[in-house]
One Martini backbone bead per residue (centre of mass of N, CA, C, O) as a GRO file, in nm:
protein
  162
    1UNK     BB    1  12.983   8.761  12.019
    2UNK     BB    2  13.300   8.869  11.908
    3UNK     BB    3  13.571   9.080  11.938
    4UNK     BB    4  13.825   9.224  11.814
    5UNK     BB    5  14.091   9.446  11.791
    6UNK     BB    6  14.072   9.503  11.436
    7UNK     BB    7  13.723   9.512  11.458
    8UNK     BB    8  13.643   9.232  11.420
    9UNK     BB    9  13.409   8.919  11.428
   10UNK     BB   10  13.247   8.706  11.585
   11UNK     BB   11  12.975   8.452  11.517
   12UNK     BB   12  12.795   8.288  11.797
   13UNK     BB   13  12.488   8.159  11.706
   14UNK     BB   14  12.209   8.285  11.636
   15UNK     BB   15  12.007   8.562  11.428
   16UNK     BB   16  11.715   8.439  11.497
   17UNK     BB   17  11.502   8.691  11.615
   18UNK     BB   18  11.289   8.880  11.688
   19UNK     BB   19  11.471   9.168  11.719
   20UNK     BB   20  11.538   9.134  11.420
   21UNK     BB   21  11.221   9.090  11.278
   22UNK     BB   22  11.060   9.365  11.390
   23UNK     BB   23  11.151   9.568  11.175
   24UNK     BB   24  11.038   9.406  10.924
   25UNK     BB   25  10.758   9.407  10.979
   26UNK     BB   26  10.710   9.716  11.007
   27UNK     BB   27  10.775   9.773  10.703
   28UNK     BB   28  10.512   9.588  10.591
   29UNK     BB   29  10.294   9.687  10.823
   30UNK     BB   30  10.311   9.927  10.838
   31UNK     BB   31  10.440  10.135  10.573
   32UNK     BB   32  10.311   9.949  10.359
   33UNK     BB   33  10.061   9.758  10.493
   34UNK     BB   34  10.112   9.436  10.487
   35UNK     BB   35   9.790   9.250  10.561
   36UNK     BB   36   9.615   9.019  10.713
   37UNK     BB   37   9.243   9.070  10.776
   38UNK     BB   38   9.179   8.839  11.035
   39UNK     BB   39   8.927   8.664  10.872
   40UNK     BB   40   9.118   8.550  10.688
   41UNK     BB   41   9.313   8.277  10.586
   42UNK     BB   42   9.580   8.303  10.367
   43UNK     BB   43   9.597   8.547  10.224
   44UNK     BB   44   9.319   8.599  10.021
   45UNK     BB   45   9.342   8.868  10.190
   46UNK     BB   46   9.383   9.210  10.272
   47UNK     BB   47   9.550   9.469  10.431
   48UNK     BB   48   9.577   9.800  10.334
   49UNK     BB   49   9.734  10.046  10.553
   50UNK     BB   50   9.955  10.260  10.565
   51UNK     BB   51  10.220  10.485  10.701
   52UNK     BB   52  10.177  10.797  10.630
   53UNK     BB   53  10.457  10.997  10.624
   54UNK     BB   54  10.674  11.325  10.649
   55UNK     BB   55  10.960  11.181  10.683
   56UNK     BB   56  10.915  11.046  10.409
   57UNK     BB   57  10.910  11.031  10.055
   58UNK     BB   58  10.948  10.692   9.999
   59UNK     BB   59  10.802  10.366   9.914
   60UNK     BB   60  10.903  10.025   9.843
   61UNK     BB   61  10.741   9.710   9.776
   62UNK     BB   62  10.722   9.340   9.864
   63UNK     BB   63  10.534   9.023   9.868
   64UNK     BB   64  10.518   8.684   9.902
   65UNK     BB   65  10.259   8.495   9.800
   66UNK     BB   66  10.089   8.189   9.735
   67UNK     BB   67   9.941   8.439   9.481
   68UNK     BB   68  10.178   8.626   9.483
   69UNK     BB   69  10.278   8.973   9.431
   70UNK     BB   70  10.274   9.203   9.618
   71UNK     BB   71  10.274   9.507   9.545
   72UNK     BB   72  10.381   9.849   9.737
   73UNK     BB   73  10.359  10.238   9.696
   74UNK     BB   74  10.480  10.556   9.818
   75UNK     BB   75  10.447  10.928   9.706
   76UNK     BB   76  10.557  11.247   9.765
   77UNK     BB   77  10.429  11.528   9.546
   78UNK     BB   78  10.364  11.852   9.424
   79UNK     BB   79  10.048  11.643   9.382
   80UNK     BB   80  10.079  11.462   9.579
   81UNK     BB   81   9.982  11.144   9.654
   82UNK     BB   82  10.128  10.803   9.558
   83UNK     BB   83   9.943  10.511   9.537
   84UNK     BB   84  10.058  10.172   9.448
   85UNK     BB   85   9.879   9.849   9.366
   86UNK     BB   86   9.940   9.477   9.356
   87UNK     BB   87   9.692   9.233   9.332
   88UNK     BB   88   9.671   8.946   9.319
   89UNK     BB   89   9.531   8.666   9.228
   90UNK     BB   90   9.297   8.519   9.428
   91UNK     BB   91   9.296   8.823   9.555
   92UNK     BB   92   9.173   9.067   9.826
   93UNK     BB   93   9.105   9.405   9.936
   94UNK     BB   94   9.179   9.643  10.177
   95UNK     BB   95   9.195   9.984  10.134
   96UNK     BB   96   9.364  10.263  10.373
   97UNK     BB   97   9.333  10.616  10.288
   98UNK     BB   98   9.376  10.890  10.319
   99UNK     BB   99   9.153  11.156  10.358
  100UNK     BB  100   9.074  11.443  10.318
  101UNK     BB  101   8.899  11.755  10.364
  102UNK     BB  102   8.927  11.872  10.027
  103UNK     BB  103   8.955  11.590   9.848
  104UNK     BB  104   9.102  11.385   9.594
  105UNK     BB  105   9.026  11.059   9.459
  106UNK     BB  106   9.251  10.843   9.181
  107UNK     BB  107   9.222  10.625   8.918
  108UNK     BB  108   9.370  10.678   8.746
  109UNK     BB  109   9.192  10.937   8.591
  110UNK     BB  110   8.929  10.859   8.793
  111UNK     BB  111   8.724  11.007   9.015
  112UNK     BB  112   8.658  10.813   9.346
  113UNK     BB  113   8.636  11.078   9.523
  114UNK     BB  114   8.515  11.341   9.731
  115UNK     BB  115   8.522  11.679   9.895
  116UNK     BB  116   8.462  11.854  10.147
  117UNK     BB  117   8.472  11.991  10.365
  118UNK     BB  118   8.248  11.805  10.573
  119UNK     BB  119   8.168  11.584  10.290
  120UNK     BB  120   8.195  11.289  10.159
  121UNK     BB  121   8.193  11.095   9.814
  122UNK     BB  122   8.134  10.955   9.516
  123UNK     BB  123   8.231  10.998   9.216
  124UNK     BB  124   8.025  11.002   8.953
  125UNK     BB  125   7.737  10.859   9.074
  126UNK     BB  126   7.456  10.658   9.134
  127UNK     BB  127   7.520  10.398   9.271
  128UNK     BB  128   7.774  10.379   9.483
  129UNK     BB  129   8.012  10.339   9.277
  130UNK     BB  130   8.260  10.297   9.119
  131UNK     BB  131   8.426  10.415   8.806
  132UNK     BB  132   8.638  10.195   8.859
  133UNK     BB  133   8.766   9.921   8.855
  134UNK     BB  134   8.733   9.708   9.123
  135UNK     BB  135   8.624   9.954   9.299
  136UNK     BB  136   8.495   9.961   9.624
  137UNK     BB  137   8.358  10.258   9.847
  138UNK     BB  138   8.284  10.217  10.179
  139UNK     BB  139   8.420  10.476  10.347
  140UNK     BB  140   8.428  10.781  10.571
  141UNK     BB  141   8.654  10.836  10.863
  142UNK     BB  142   8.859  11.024  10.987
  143UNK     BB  143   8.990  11.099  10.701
  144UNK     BB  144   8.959  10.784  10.594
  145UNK     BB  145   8.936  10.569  10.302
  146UNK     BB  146   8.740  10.273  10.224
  147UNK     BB  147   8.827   9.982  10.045
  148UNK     BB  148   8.778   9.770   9.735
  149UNK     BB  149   8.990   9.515   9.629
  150UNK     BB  150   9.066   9.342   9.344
  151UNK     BB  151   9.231   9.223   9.137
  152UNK     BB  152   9.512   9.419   9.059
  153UNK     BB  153   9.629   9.735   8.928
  154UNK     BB  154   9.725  10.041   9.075
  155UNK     BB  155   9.650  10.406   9.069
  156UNK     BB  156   9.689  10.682   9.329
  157UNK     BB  157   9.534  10.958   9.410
  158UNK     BB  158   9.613  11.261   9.667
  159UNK     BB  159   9.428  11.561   9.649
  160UNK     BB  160   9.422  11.878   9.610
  161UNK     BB  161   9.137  12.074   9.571
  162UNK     BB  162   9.083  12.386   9.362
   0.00000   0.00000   0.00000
């Protein structure tokens, strides 16, 4: 890299550096959440993770896998958390979202977890099964709700209870 007087540069080398490669994957696997979930190699399961902070007002990305596009993004709105992820075909994931405690999660209409201060459960099934194809609701722990998805898409919210 080399300046002129006139505000102008040169670059001679390669920008091709971890230093500059660094930022993009943070905004993939950091902000979005998407990662190989390190036990599956060939990305054909997904850790889905995103870090959603009150600094941010919306995310949206995707990623091109061998095995078609993740879509995801969240977006805070005066009804709760919106986020969205596209499974690609012949790919699952592990979904890991805040769920504090007082709060509901719902994929499109269907309520598929609740709390209350002290416990949360399965919304409204006997199986321990969630009621909204694809998802099985594996875990809630420190505030974070863990799930499995199918291929497909979805549509959560995370909503505080009335």
């Amino acid at each position: 890299y080399r300046p002129f007087e006139d505000g102008t540069y040169e670059l001679n080398g390669s920008l091709n550096h971890y230093g500059l490669g660094s930022v993009g994957e943070w905004f993939y696997t950091g902000i979005l959440g998407i990662a190989p979930d390190g036990e599956n190699v060939g990305f054909q399961r997904l850790l889905l993770k995103p870090q959603i902070t009150g600094q941010l007002s919306y995310v949206r990305g995707s990623y091109e896998s061998v095995y078609g596009t993740v879509m995801t993004g969240w977006e805070h709105s005066e009804n709760g958390l919106h986020y969205t992820v596209t499974v690609p075909a012949n790919m699952t994931a592990q979904l890991i979202l805040p769920a504090a405690a007082g709060h509901t999660v719902t994929e499109g209409n269907i309520a598929i977890w609740e709390s209350s201060d002290s416990e949360g459960r399965i919304a409204d099934t006997e199986s321990g099964q969630s009621a909204a194809n694809g998802i099985s609701v594996t875990e809630w722990k420190e505030e974070m709700l863990r799930m499995e998805l199918e291929s497909g898409s979805y549509d959560f919210w995370i909503k505080k209870r009335a």
